[in-house]
Amino acid sequence: METIISPSILSADFANLERDIKLVAQAGAKWVHIDVMDGHFVPNITIGAPVVSSLRKVTDLILDVHLMISDPKKYVKDFIDAGSDIITFHYEAQSELTLDIINEIKSAGKLAGLSIKPKTPANVIEKFIPYLDMVLIMTVEPGFGGQKFMHDCVSKISDIKEYARLCGKDDLYIQVDGGINDVTAKVCTRMGANSLVAGSYIFGSSDITQAVCSLIE
Ligand code: DX5
Ligand code: ZN
């Protein structure tokens, strides 16, 4: 599977999101990663469904929405209606509702992703893999861009890849998010990641095209 780059607009210029999304599209990105934070699940507040809805009108890129919120069950419909293509939520948020939320996303015709924070082991989500389109392994504590990559999360990539193989889901997207640059990207893709989120590395670069290309081996 070709490696998919999903630039995170958390590090873009919030006053110029349309311009910055067009820049990453010109650089060859097919997805754009949108970090939704509620100030409760994570200690930061970013953007909500109205912004996703506005971005839907100005780009055809796949909207890869990462919900870092405490009550995904309550808000998932808003993000479906806003035109998200992929909706990823956190296992830690409402673990008992995980399958319900996956089903709601999938029955709306969207792709469903499930994410785990650095301290959550991969095995707790193994049973959901048959129902999922994507697993997102956080390689920093969620909440902020520009943090240092946590190498001890890397083994979870191969755990998830093995669980996917065991249930015949070779097309599962295995995404990593946090501290991704040209060096850590290779560490992750060699372990089996096929979707890389990068915020500060891409938007902090003076050559966005070169930055996007450098993440693909
Ligand atoms: C962090 C977010 C990330 C963030 C990554 O909680 O989920 O998507 O934008 O930023 P970098 O690539 O700068 O680590
Ligand atoms: Zn993210």
GROMACS .gro file of C-alpha atoms and ligand atoms in nm:
model
  232
    1MET     CA    1   0.000   0.000   0.000
    2GLU     CA    2   0.132   0.345  -0.089
    3THR     CA    3   0.212   0.568   0.210
    4ILE     CA    4  -0.053   0.833   0.264
    5ILE     CA    5   0.052   1.171   0.401
    6SER     CA    6  -0.206   1.359   0.604
    7PRO     CA    7  -0.080   1.711   0.685
    8SER     CA    8  -0.222   1.835   1.015
    9ILE     CA    9  -0.369   2.183   0.990
   10LEU     CA   10  -0.305   2.229   1.362
   11SER     CA   11   0.026   2.382   1.251
   12ALA     CA   12  -0.125   2.576   0.959
   13ASP     CA   13  -0.224   2.945   0.972
   14PHE     CA   14  -0.580   2.939   1.112
   15ALA     CA   15  -0.651   3.271   0.941
   16ASN     CA   16  -0.557   3.115   0.606
   17LEU     CA   17  -0.673   2.754   0.620
   18GLU     CA   18  -0.799   2.747   0.260
   19ARG     CA   19  -0.465   2.879   0.132
   20ASP     CA   20  -0.264   2.633   0.342
   21ILE     CA   21  -0.476   2.333   0.242
   22LYS     CA   22  -0.426   2.428  -0.125
   23LEU     CA   23  -0.050   2.439  -0.061
   24VAL     CA   24  -0.043   2.082   0.071
   25ALA     CA   25  -0.272   1.966  -0.211
   26GLN     CA   26  -0.027   2.114  -0.465
   27ALA     CA   27   0.250   1.935  -0.278
   28GLY     CA   28   0.075   1.605  -0.351
   29ALA     CA   29  -0.111   1.534  -0.026
   30LYS     CA   30  -0.442   1.351  -0.076
   31TRP     CA   31  -0.564   1.376   0.284
   32VAL     CA   32  -0.578   1.662   0.529
   33HIS     CA   33  -0.578   1.594   0.905
   34ILE     CA   34  -0.809   1.801   1.122
   35ASP     CA   35  -0.748   1.792   1.498
   36VAL     CA   36  -1.060   1.849   1.706
   37MET     CA   37  -0.990   1.915   2.076
   38ASP     CA   38  -1.240   1.992   2.349
   39GLY     CA   39  -1.027   2.118   2.638
   40HIS     CA   40  -1.140   1.817   2.842
   41PHE     CA   41  -1.013   1.499   2.681
   42VAL     CA   42  -0.697   1.696   2.606
   43PRO     CA   43  -0.577   2.021   2.764
   44ASN     CA   44  -0.630   2.233   2.453
   45ILE     CA   45  -0.922   2.363   2.246
   46THR     CA   46  -0.908   2.383   1.867
   47ILE     CA   47  -1.191   2.367   1.618
   48GLY     CA   48  -1.531   2.207   1.577
   49ALA     CA   49  -1.773   2.082   1.313
   50PRO     CA   50  -1.855   2.428   1.163
   51VAL     CA   51  -1.493   2.464   1.053
   52VAL     CA   52  -1.497   2.116   0.899
   53SER     CA   53  -1.812   2.216   0.713
   54SER     CA   54  -1.645   2.532   0.579
   55LEU     CA   55  -1.335   2.342   0.471
   56ARG     CA   56  -1.553   2.087   0.291
   57LYS     CA   57  -1.664   2.368   0.059
   58VAL     CA   58  -1.311   2.466  -0.042
   59THR     CA   59  -1.129   2.134  -0.087
   60ASP     CA   60  -1.176   1.792  -0.241
   61LEU     CA   61  -0.901   1.640  -0.027
   62ILE     CA   62  -1.003   1.356   0.204
   63LEU     CA   63  -1.097   1.518   0.535
   64ASP     CA   64  -0.929   1.303   0.799
   65VAL     CA   65  -1.089   1.417   1.124
   66HIS     CA   66  -0.923   1.324   1.454
   67LEU     CA   67  -1.160   1.369   1.748
   68MET     CA   68  -0.975   1.425   2.075
   69ILE     CA   69  -1.296   1.476   2.271
   70SER     CA   70  -1.452   1.318   2.579
   71ASP     CA   71  -1.794   1.246   2.431
   72PRO     CA   72  -1.753   1.132   2.070
   73LYS     CA   73  -2.094   0.958   2.078
   74LYS     CA   74  -2.264   1.293   2.129
   75TYR     CA   75  -2.078   1.480   1.855
   76VAL     CA   76  -2.001   1.223   1.589
   77LYS     CA   77  -2.315   1.304   1.388
   78ASP     CA   78  -2.211   1.670   1.365
   79PHE     CA   79  -1.883   1.564   1.207
   80ILE     CA   80  -2.057   1.322   0.970
   81ASP     CA   81  -2.295   1.599   0.859
   82ALA     CA   82  -2.007   1.845   0.823
   83GLY     CA   83  -1.865   1.633   0.541
   84SER     CA   84  -1.580   1.444   0.710
   85ASP     CA   85  -1.452   1.146   0.509
   86ILE     CA   86  -1.270   0.967   0.790
   87ILE     CA   87  -1.367   1.004   1.154
   88THR     CA   88  -1.124   0.880   1.416
   89PHE     CA   89  -1.208   0.887   1.785
   90HIS     CA   90  -1.024   0.775   2.096
   91TYR     CA   91  -1.075   0.436   2.257
   92GLU     CA   92  -0.999   0.597   2.595
   93ALA     CA   93  -1.290   0.841   2.564
   94GLN     CA   94  -1.590   0.604   2.587
   95SER     CA   95  -1.452   0.251   2.557
   96GLU     CA   96  -1.791   0.089   2.629
   97LEU     CA   97  -1.946   0.269   2.329
   98THR     CA   98  -1.666   0.195   2.084
   99LEU     CA   99  -1.861  -0.044   1.861
  100ASP     CA  100  -2.170   0.179   1.861
  101ILE     CA  101  -1.969   0.477   1.744
  102ILE     CA  102  -1.788   0.274   1.477
  103ASN     CA  103  -2.125   0.152   1.349
  104GLU     CA  104  -2.267   0.503   1.337
  105ILE     CA  105  -1.973   0.629   1.133
  106LYS     CA  106  -1.981   0.332   0.895
  107SER     CA  107  -2.355   0.339   0.842
  108ALA     CA  108  -2.320   0.700   0.728
  109GLY     CA  109  -2.081   0.576   0.457
  110LYS     CA  110  -1.770   0.723   0.620
  111LEU     CA  111  -1.446   0.554   0.717
  112ALA     CA  112  -1.407   0.477   1.087
  113GLY     CA  113  -1.081   0.510   1.278
  114LEU     CA  114  -0.994   0.428   1.638
  115SER     CA  115  -0.701   0.590   1.816
  116ILE     CA  116  -0.494   0.498   2.120
  117LYS     CA  117  -0.285   0.730   2.334
  118PRO     CA  118   0.081   0.645   2.410
  119LYS     CA  119   0.006   0.466   2.738
  120THR     CA  120  -0.276   0.250   2.597
  121PRO     CA  121  -0.160  -0.095   2.482
  122ALA     CA  122  -0.251  -0.213   2.134
  123ASN     CA  123  -0.420  -0.534   2.247
  124VAL     CA  124  -0.722  -0.354   2.398
  125ILE     CA  125  -0.845  -0.259   2.051
  126GLU     CA  126  -0.768  -0.588   1.875
  127LYS     CA  127  -1.133  -0.699   1.891
  128PHE     CA  128  -1.249  -0.388   1.701
  129ILE     CA  129  -1.014  -0.427   1.407
  130PRO     CA  130  -1.257  -0.631   1.192
  131TYR     CA  131  -1.496  -0.331   1.201
  132LEU     CA  132  -1.242  -0.055   1.147
  133ASP     CA  133  -1.095   0.119   0.843
  134MET     CA  134  -0.809   0.278   1.036
  135VAL     CA  135  -0.616   0.255   1.361
  136LEU     CA  136  -0.435   0.572   1.472
  137ILE     CA  137  -0.139   0.516   1.702
  138MET     CA  138  -0.046   0.836   1.884
  139THR     CA  139   0.328   0.885   1.906
  140VAL     CA  140   0.295   1.189   2.139
  141GLU     CA  141   0.045   1.267   2.415
  142PRO     CA  142  -0.245   1.422   2.223
  143GLY     CA  143  -0.309   1.793   2.269
  144PHE     CA  144  -0.035   1.990   2.100
  145GLY     CA  145   0.172   2.001   1.785
  146GLY     CA  146   0.550   2.019   1.785
  147GLN     CA  147   0.620   1.754   2.051
  148LYS     CA  148   0.894   1.495   2.045
  149PHE     CA  149   0.826   1.154   1.889
  150MET     CA  150   0.790   0.876   2.150
  151HIS     CA  151   0.991   0.581   2.022
  152ASP     CA  152   0.839   0.342   2.274
  153CYS     CA  153   0.506   0.358   2.084
  154VAL     CA  154   0.656   0.215   1.767
  155SER     CA  155   0.615  -0.153   1.857
  156LYS     CA  156   0.238  -0.100   1.861
  157ILE     CA  157   0.251  -0.047   1.484
  158SER     CA  158   0.366  -0.403   1.426
  159ASP     CA  159   0.119  -0.533   1.687
  160ILE     CA  160  -0.170  -0.370   1.499
  161LYS     CA  161  -0.036  -0.492   1.165
  162GLU     CA  162  -0.028  -0.847   1.300
  163TYR     CA  163  -0.382  -0.824   1.442
  164ALA     CA  164  -0.499  -0.694   1.103
  165ARG     CA  165  -0.328  -0.979   0.921
  166LEU     CA  166  -0.485  -1.235   1.155
  167CYS     CA  167  -0.834  -1.115   1.068
  168GLY     CA  168  -0.764  -1.070   0.697
  169LYS     CA  169  -0.771  -0.689   0.704
  170ASP     CA  170  -0.461  -0.624   0.499
  171ASP     CA  171  -0.617  -0.300   0.375
  172LEU     CA  172  -0.638  -0.146   0.725
  173TYR     CA  173  -0.491   0.202   0.740
  174ILE     CA  174  -0.234   0.214   1.019
  175GLN     CA  175  -0.176   0.580   1.094
  176VAL     CA  176   0.077   0.745   1.324
  177ASP     CA  177   0.047   1.098   1.461
  178GLY     CA  178   0.290   1.308   1.660
  179GLY     CA  179   0.652   1.406   1.608
  180ILE     CA  180   0.663   1.279   1.250
  181ASN     CA  181   0.952   1.409   1.039
  182ASP     CA  182   1.167   1.263   0.762
  183VAL     CA  183   1.353   1.041   1.013
  184THR     CA  184   1.066   0.918   1.234
  185ALA     CA  185   0.848   0.864   0.925
  186LYS     CA  186   1.087   0.594   0.805
  187VAL     CA  187   1.091   0.427   1.147
  188CYS     CA  188   0.711   0.405   1.131
  189THR     CA  189   0.671   0.295   0.769
  190ARG     CA  190   0.928   0.019   0.819
  191MET     CA  191   0.719  -0.111   1.108
  192GLY     CA  192   0.406  -0.113   0.891
  193ALA     CA  193   0.248   0.233   0.917
  194ASN     CA  194   0.087   0.336   0.587
  195SER     CA  195  -0.055   0.677   0.685
  196LEU     CA  196   0.154   0.951   0.840
  197VAL     CA  197   0.021   1.266   1.005
  198ALA     CA  198   0.262   1.558   1.020
  199GLY     CA  199   0.190   1.910   1.134
  200SER     CA  200   0.488   2.119   1.238
  201TYR     CA  201   0.728   1.933   1.009
  202ILE     CA  202   0.522   2.022   0.700
  203PHE     CA  203   0.379   2.363   0.783
  204GLY     CA  204   0.700   2.476   0.954
  205SER     CA  205   0.899   2.403   0.641
  206SER     CA  206   1.001   2.670   0.390
  207ASP     CA  207   0.948   2.411   0.113
  208ILE     CA  208   0.618   2.232   0.174
  209THR     CA  209   0.643   2.014  -0.137
  210GLN     CA  210   0.987   1.893  -0.039
  211ALA     CA  211   0.866   1.828   0.318
  212VAL     CA  212   0.570   1.617   0.198
  213CYS     CA  213   0.789   1.423  -0.047
  214SER     CA  214   1.055   1.359   0.217
  215LEU     CA  215   0.804   1.162   0.423
  216ILE     CA  216   0.750   0.908   0.146
  217GLU     CA  217   1.031   0.661   0.119
  218DX5     C1  218  -0.161   1.624   1.845
  218DX5     C2  219  -0.234   1.610   1.715
  218DX5     C3  220  -0.146   1.603   1.597
  218DX5     C4  221  -0.055   1.722   1.579
  218DX5     C5  222   0.076   1.667   1.535
  218DX5     O1  223  -0.244   1.595   1.951
  218DX5     O2  224  -0.318   1.496   1.712
  218DX5     O3  225  -0.218   1.576   1.478
  218DX5     O4  226  -0.097   1.816   1.485
  218DX5     O5  227   0.169   1.768   1.533
  218DX5     P1  228   0.322   1.742   1.501
  218DX5     O6  229   0.329   1.677   1.366
  218DX5     O7  230   0.379   1.879   1.503
  218DX5     O8  231   0.375   1.653   1.609
  219ZN      ZN  232  -0.408   1.438   1.515
   0.00000   0.00000   0.00000
